[in-house]
PDB file of C-alpha atoms in Angstrom:
ATOM      1  CA  MET B 954     -11.550  18.443   6.781  1.00 42.00           C
ATOM      2  CA  THR B 955      -8.113  19.173   8.127  1.00 39.00           C
ATOM      3  CA  GLU B 956      -5.237  20.901   6.386  1.00 42.00           C
ATOM      4  CA  SER B 957      -3.465  18.732   3.833  1.00 42.00           C
ATOM      5  CA  THR B 958       0.299  18.417   3.942  1.00 47.00           C
ATOM      6  CA  VAL B 959       2.472  16.687   1.395  1.00 49.00           C
ATOM      7  CA  GLU B 960       6.103  15.707   1.763  1.00 56.00           C
ATOM      8  CA  ALA B 961       8.590  16.068  -1.088  1.00 70.00           C
ATOM      9  CA  TRP B 962       7.206  14.278  -4.124  1.00 80.00           C
ATOM     10  CA  PRO B 963       9.240  11.178  -5.021  1.00 86.00           C
ATOM     11  CA  GLU B 964      10.180  10.645  -8.639  1.00 86.00           C
ATOM     12  CA  PRO B 965      11.855   7.556 -10.050  1.00 89.00           C
ATOM     13  CA  PRO B 966      15.245   8.320 -11.599  1.00 88.00           C
ATOM     14  CA  LEU B 967      15.151   9.086 -15.311  1.00 91.00           C
ATOM     15  CA  ALA B 968      18.218   6.935 -15.945  1.00 90.00           C
ATOM     16  CA  GLY B 969      18.840   4.923 -12.773  1.00 91.00           C
ATOM     17  CA  THR B 970      19.423   1.283 -12.063  1.00 95.00           C
ATOM     18  CA  GLU B 971      16.571  -1.164 -12.385  1.00 95.00           C
ATOM     19  CA  ALA B 972      16.241  -1.371  -8.604  1.00 96.00           C
ATOM     20  CA  ALA B 973      16.179   2.422  -8.258  1.00 96.00           C
ATOM     21  CA  ALA B 974      13.544   2.704 -11.007  1.00 96.00           C
ATOM     22  CA  VAL B 975      11.299   0.009  -9.492  1.00 97.00           C
ATOM     23  CA  LEU B 976      11.614   1.403  -5.972  1.00 96.00           C
ATOM     24  CA  GLY B 977      11.080   4.937  -7.273  1.00 96.00           C
ATOM     25  CA  ALA B 978       7.883   3.883  -9.019  1.00 96.00           C
ATOM     26  CA  LEU B 979       6.645   2.203  -5.824  1.00 97.00           C
ATOM     27  CA  GLU B 980       7.462   5.260  -3.719  1.00 96.00           C
ATOM     28  CA  ARG B 981       5.578   7.486  -6.163  1.00 94.00           C
ATOM     29  CA  GLN B 982       2.504   5.233  -5.884  1.00 95.00           C
ATOM     30  CA  ARG B 983       2.763   5.242  -2.094  1.00 96.00           C
ATOM     31  CA  ALA B 984       3.016   9.044  -2.133  1.00 94.00           C
ATOM     32  CA  THR B 985      -0.058   9.276  -4.363  1.00 93.00           C
ATOM     33  CA  LEU B 986      -2.119   7.232  -1.914  1.00 95.00           C
ATOM     34  CA  ALA B 987      -0.799   9.236   1.053  1.00 95.00           C
ATOM     35  CA  TRP B 988      -1.668  12.491  -0.706  1.00 93.00           C
ATOM     36  CA  LYS B 989      -5.174  11.357  -1.674  1.00 94.00           C
ATOM     37  CA  CYS B 990      -5.829  10.323   1.946  1.00 95.00           C
ATOM     38  CA  SER B 991      -4.176  13.325   3.590  1.00 94.00           C
ATOM     39  CA  GLY B 992      -5.918  16.059   5.487  1.00 93.00           C
ATOM     40  CA  LEU B 993      -9.235  14.267   5.865  1.00 95.00           C
ATOM     41  CA  ASP B 994     -11.237  13.736   9.018  1.00 96.00           C
ATOM     42  CA  ALA B 995     -12.998  10.464   9.859  1.00 96.00           C
ATOM     43  CA  SER B 996     -16.006  11.373   7.734  1.00 96.00           C
ATOM     44  CA  GLY B 997     -13.827  12.025   4.703  1.00 95.00           C
ATOM     45  CA  LEU B 998     -11.997   8.715   5.140  1.00 97.00           C
ATOM     46  CA  ARG B 999     -15.354   6.895   5.417  1.00 96.00           C
ATOM     47  CA  THR B1000     -16.852   8.373   2.237  1.00 95.00           C
ATOM     48  CA  ALA B1001     -17.820   5.868  -0.457  1.00 94.00           C
ATOM     49  CA  LEU B1002     -19.051   6.461  -3.997  1.00 91.00           C
ATOM     50  CA  GLY B1003     -22.328   5.120  -5.322  1.00 89.00           C
ATOM     51  CA  THR B1004     -22.858   1.472  -4.496  1.00 92.00           C
ATOM     52  CA  SER B1005     -19.177   0.817  -3.798  1.00 91.00           C
ATOM     53  CA  THR B1006     -18.122   0.183  -0.215  1.00 92.00           C
ATOM     54  CA  ILE B1007     -14.502   1.220  -0.869  1.00 95.00           C
ATOM     55  CA  THR B1008     -13.376   4.181   1.222  1.00 97.00           C
ATOM     56  CA  LEU B1009     -10.063   6.004   1.520  1.00 97.00           C
ATOM     57  CA  GLY B1010      -9.721   4.653   5.059  1.00 97.00           C
ATOM     58  CA  GLY B1011     -10.392   1.167   3.743  1.00 97.00           C
ATOM     59  CA  LEU B1012      -7.738   1.639   1.079  1.00 98.00           C
ATOM     60  CA  LEU B1013      -5.189   2.720   3.697  1.00 98.00           C
ATOM     61  CA  LYS B1014      -5.913  -0.353   5.803  1.00 98.00           C
ATOM     62  CA  HIS B1015      -6.038  -2.703   2.818  1.00 97.00           C
ATOM     63  CA  LEU B1016      -2.715  -1.468   1.471  1.00 98.00           C
ATOM     64  CA  ALA B1017      -1.154  -1.751   4.934  1.00 98.00           C
ATOM     65  CA  HIS B1018      -2.240  -5.397   4.853  1.00 97.00           C
ATOM     66  CA  VAL B1019      -0.870  -5.867   1.337  1.00 97.00           C
ATOM     67  CA  GLU B1020       2.494  -4.361   2.363  1.00 96.00           C
ATOM     68  CA  ASP B1021       2.778  -6.660   5.376  1.00 96.00           C
ATOM     69  CA  SER B1022       1.451  -9.796   3.728  1.00 95.00           C
ATOM     70  CA  HIS B1023       3.501  -9.570   0.532  1.00 94.00           C
ATOM     71  CA  PHE B1024       6.787  -9.424   2.355  1.00 94.00           C
ATOM     72  CA  ALA B1025       5.889 -11.753   5.221  1.00 94.00           C
ATOM     73  CA  ARG B1026       4.397 -14.441   2.998  1.00 93.00           C
ATOM     74  CA  LEU B1027       6.228 -14.137  -0.308  1.00 94.00           C
ATOM     75  CA  TRP B1028       9.674 -12.925   0.732  1.00 95.00           C
ATOM     76  CA  LEU B1029      10.155 -14.248   4.257  1.00 95.00           C
ATOM     77  CA  ASP B1030       7.664 -17.175   4.156  1.00 94.00           C
ATOM     78  CA  SER B1031       6.552 -16.258   7.648  1.00 94.00           C
ATOM     79  CA  PRO B1032       3.177 -15.574   9.231  1.00 93.00           C
ATOM     80  CA  VAL B1033       1.789 -12.072   8.932  1.00 94.00           C
ATOM     81  CA  GLY B1034       1.827 -10.202  12.255  1.00 92.00           C
ATOM     82  CA  ALA B1035      -0.734  -8.093  14.088  1.00 91.00           C
ATOM     83  CA  PRO B1036      -3.412  -7.051  13.472  1.00 94.00           C
ATOM     84  CA  TRP B1037      -3.718  -9.345  10.454  1.00 94.00           C
ATOM     85  CA  ASP B1038      -2.934 -12.567  12.323  1.00 95.00           C
ATOM     86  CA  THR B1039      -6.136 -12.471  14.392  1.00 94.00           C
ATOM     87  CA  VAL B1040      -8.533 -12.024  11.468  1.00 95.00           C
ATOM     88  CA  ASP B1041     -10.709 -14.867  10.216  1.00 94.00           C
ATOM     89  CA  TRP B1042     -10.101 -14.088   6.555  1.00 93.00           C
ATOM     90  CA  ALA B1043     -12.201 -17.039   5.375  1.00 94.00           C
ATOM     91  CA  SER B1044     -15.390 -15.616   6.898  1.00 95.00           C
ATOM     92  CA  THR B1045     -14.491 -11.910   6.454  1.00 93.00           C
ATOM     93  CA  PRO B1046     -12.298 -11.631   3.341  1.00 92.00           C
ATOM     94  CA  ASP B1047     -12.834  -7.866   3.183  1.00 93.00           C
ATOM     95  CA  TRP B1048     -12.121  -7.281   6.888  1.00 95.00           C
ATOM     96  CA  ASP B1049      -9.464  -4.668   6.155  1.00 95.00           C
ATOM     97  CA  TYR B1050     -11.937  -2.553   4.164  1.00 94.00           C
ATOM     98  CA  ARG B1051     -14.888  -3.001   6.539  1.00 93.00           C
ATOM     99  CA  SER B1052     -13.052  -2.582   9.842  1.00 96.00           C
ATOM    100  CA  ALA B1053     -11.454   0.701   8.775  1.00 97.00           C
ATOM    101  CA  ALA B1054     -14.683   2.550   9.620  1.00 95.00           C
ATOM    102  CA  GLY B1055     -14.012   1.824  13.300  1.00 96.00           C
ATOM    103  CA  ASP B1056     -10.503   3.307  13.216  1.00 97.00           C
ATOM    104  CA  THR B1057      -9.551   6.946  13.618  1.00 97.00           C
ATOM    105  CA  PRO B1058      -7.689   8.782  10.863  1.00 97.00           C
ATOM    106  CA  ASP B1059      -4.552   8.770  13.033  1.00 97.00           C
ATOM    107  CA  GLN B1060      -4.815   4.997  13.556  1.00 97.00           C
ATOM    108  CA  LEU B1061      -5.285   4.335   9.841  1.00 98.00           C
ATOM    109  CA  HIS B1062      -2.403   6.559   8.756  1.00 97.00           C
ATOM    110  CA  ALA B1063      -0.118   5.133  11.460  1.00 98.00           C
ATOM    111  CA  LEU B1064      -0.975   1.530  10.526  1.00 98.00           C
ATOM    112  CA  TRP B1065      -0.198   2.213   6.872  1.00 98.00           C
ATOM    113  CA  ARG B1066       3.024   4.152   7.604  1.00 98.00           C
ATOM    114  CA  GLU B1067       4.269   1.407   9.945  1.00 97.00           C
ATOM    115  CA  SER B1068       3.550  -1.281   7.348  1.00 97.00           C
ATOM    116  CA  VAL B1069       5.379   0.714   4.683  1.00 98.00           C
ATOM    117  CA  ALA B1070       8.345   1.194   7.047  1.00 97.00           C
ATOM    118  CA  ARG B1071       8.517  -2.577   7.633  1.00 96.00           C
ATOM    119  CA  SER B1072       8.421  -3.201   3.889  1.00 97.00           C
ATOM    120  CA  ARG B1073      11.170  -0.669   3.249  1.00 97.00           C
ATOM    121  CA  ALA B1074      13.348  -2.306   5.910  1.00 97.00           C
ATOM    122  CA  VAL B1075      12.857  -5.768   4.369  1.00 96.00           C
ATOM    123  CA  VAL B1076      13.680  -4.456   0.886  1.00 97.00           C
ATOM    124  CA  ASP B1077      16.715  -2.504   2.104  1.00 97.00           C
ATOM    125  CA  GLU B1078      18.075  -5.612   3.814  1.00 96.00           C
ATOM    126  CA  ALA B1079      17.388  -7.772   0.759  1.00 96.00           C
ATOM    127  CA  LEU B1080      19.068  -5.307  -1.604  1.00 97.00           C
ATOM    128  CA  SER B1081      22.112  -5.112   0.664  1.00 96.00           C
ATOM    129  CA  LYS B1082      22.573  -8.828  -0.059  1.00 95.00           C
ATOM    130  CA  GLY B1083      21.887  -8.791  -3.798  1.00 95.00           C
ATOM    131  CA  GLY B1084      19.636  -7.521  -6.588  1.00 95.00           C
ATOM    132  CA  LEU B1085      16.072  -7.918  -7.734  1.00 97.00           C
ATOM    133  CA  ASP B1086      16.680 -11.457  -9.003  1.00 97.00           C
ATOM    134  CA  GLN B1087      16.957 -12.858  -5.470  1.00 96.00           C
ATOM    135  CA  LEU B1088      14.282 -15.421  -4.720  1.00 96.00           C
ATOM    136  CA  GLY B1089      11.880 -15.119  -1.822  1.00 95.00           C
ATOM    137  CA  ALA B1090      11.549 -17.895   0.740  1.00 95.00           C
ATOM    138  CA  CYS B1091       7.984 -18.809  -0.257  1.00 95.00           C
ATOM    139  CA  THR B1092       7.501 -21.759  -2.591  1.00 95.00           C
ATOM    140  CA  THR B1093       4.242 -21.796  -4.559  1.00 92.00           C
ATOM    141  CA  ARG B1094       2.099 -24.860  -5.175  1.00 94.00           C
ATOM    142  CA  THR B1095       3.868 -25.218  -8.523  1.00 95.00           C
ATOM    143  CA  GLY B1096       7.302 -25.220  -6.880  1.00 95.00           C
ATOM    144  CA  GLU B1097       8.251 -21.708  -7.954  1.00 96.00           C
ATOM    145  CA  ARG B1098       9.624 -18.910  -5.785  1.00 96.00           C
ATOM    146  CA  PRO B1099       8.952 -15.229  -6.545  1.00 96.00           C
ATOM    147  CA  ASN B1100      11.912 -12.939  -6.955  1.00 97.00           C
ATOM    148  CA  LEU B1101      12.127  -9.540  -5.305  1.00 97.00           C
ATOM    149  CA  ARG B1102      11.378  -7.829  -8.630  1.00 97.00           C
ATOM    150  CA  ARG B1103       8.037  -9.652  -8.957  1.00 97.00           C
ATOM    151  CA  ILE B1104       6.995  -8.829  -5.393  1.00 97.00           C
ATOM    152  CA  LEU B1105       7.790  -5.141  -5.888  1.00 98.00           C
ATOM    153  CA  LEU B1106       6.043  -5.020  -9.271  1.00 98.00           C
ATOM    154  CA  ASP B1107       2.957  -6.631  -7.725  1.00 97.00           C
ATOM    155  CA  LEU B1108       2.944  -3.897  -5.059  1.00 97.00           C
ATOM    156  CA  ILE B1109       3.224  -1.190  -7.706  1.00 97.00           C
ATOM    157  CA  GLU B1110       0.300  -2.750  -9.575  1.00 97.00           C
ATOM    158  CA  GLU B1111      -1.787  -2.957  -6.390  1.00 97.00           C
ATOM    159  CA  TYR B1112      -1.175   0.703  -5.544  1.00 97.00           C
ATOM    160  CA  ALA B1113      -1.802   1.836  -9.126  1.00 96.00           C
ATOM    161  CA  ARG B1114      -5.134  -0.024  -9.252  1.00 95.00           C
ATOM    162  CA  HIS B1115      -6.264   1.625  -6.053  1.00 96.00           C
ATOM    163  CA  ALA B1116      -4.956   5.087  -6.956  1.00 93.00           C
ATOM    164  CA  GLY B1117      -7.854   5.369  -9.400  1.00 92.00           C
ATOM    165  CA  HIS B1118     -10.331   4.531  -6.649  1.00 94.00           C
ATOM    166  CA  ALA B1119      -8.652   7.094  -4.399  1.00 95.00           C
ATOM    167  CA  ASP B1120      -8.836   9.770  -7.124  1.00 93.00           C
ATOM    168  CA  LEU B1121     -12.581   9.369  -7.532  1.00 94.00           C
ATOM    169  CA  ILE B1122     -13.356   9.125  -3.839  1.00 95.00           C
ATOM    170  CA  ARG B1123     -11.209  12.127  -2.920  1.00 94.00           C
ATOM    171  CA  GLU B1124     -12.767  14.250  -5.643  1.00 93.00           C
ATOM    172  CA  SER B1125     -16.212  13.393  -4.259  1.00 93.00           C
ATOM    173  CA  VAL B1126     -15.146  14.459  -0.754  1.00 93.00           C
ATOM    174  CA  ASP B1127     -13.712  17.905  -1.425  1.00 90.00           C
ATOM    175  CA  GLY B1128     -13.032  18.342  -5.124  1.00 87.00           C
ATOM    176  CA  LEU B1129      -9.304  17.552  -4.894  1.00 82.00           C
ATOM    177  CA  THR B1130      -8.165  16.296  -8.282  1.00 81.00           C
ATOM    178  CA  GLY B1131      -4.964  15.657 -10.155  1.00 73.00           C
ATOM    179  CA  GLU B1132      -2.092  13.242 -10.278  1.00 66.00           C
ATOM    180  CA  ASP B1133       0.543  15.261  -8.451  1.00 58.00           C
ATOM    181  CA  PRO B1134       0.105  17.338  -5.333  1.00 61.00           C
ATOM    182  CA  PRO B1135       0.324  21.104  -5.676  1.00 54.00           C
ATOM    183  CA  ARG B1136       3.928  22.207  -5.461  1.00 53.00           C
TER     184      ARG B1136
END
């Protein structure tokens, strides 16, 4: 294992705007994942529990894909870029999880950080033009378009679901437990 470092812990405002509260909640979930995956070598990021194939490295790669795909597809209605655009998702729907074992810790962390940075840039630009009620460019089969609020809430839900996986896996690696990093 390598030394774990944690940046300042983000907290949503106690009495902020709706946008600040939603973005604060998302940033806290992102920080939780980053903390649970921090300071681990390749072996630690490849550890799975029991019969599950989910690993911390797989979670990093999966959530990088979710970040990129949610905003590309739902907000911009554009194709998802590399490396996601070369994957045959029909024959390997869990490619992001499985392929993570072949990536180094630095590659996995960089991929996730870059995806998060792209998402933040898209959200910042969108919010400079309006609020959470703005509609994304994607039209569903039923003719509906998701608003920015829905896309952000879906991301929060996705991170929160996987934070539980990350808690259990990380504890099995080195005993690290808890919801907040040591201060």
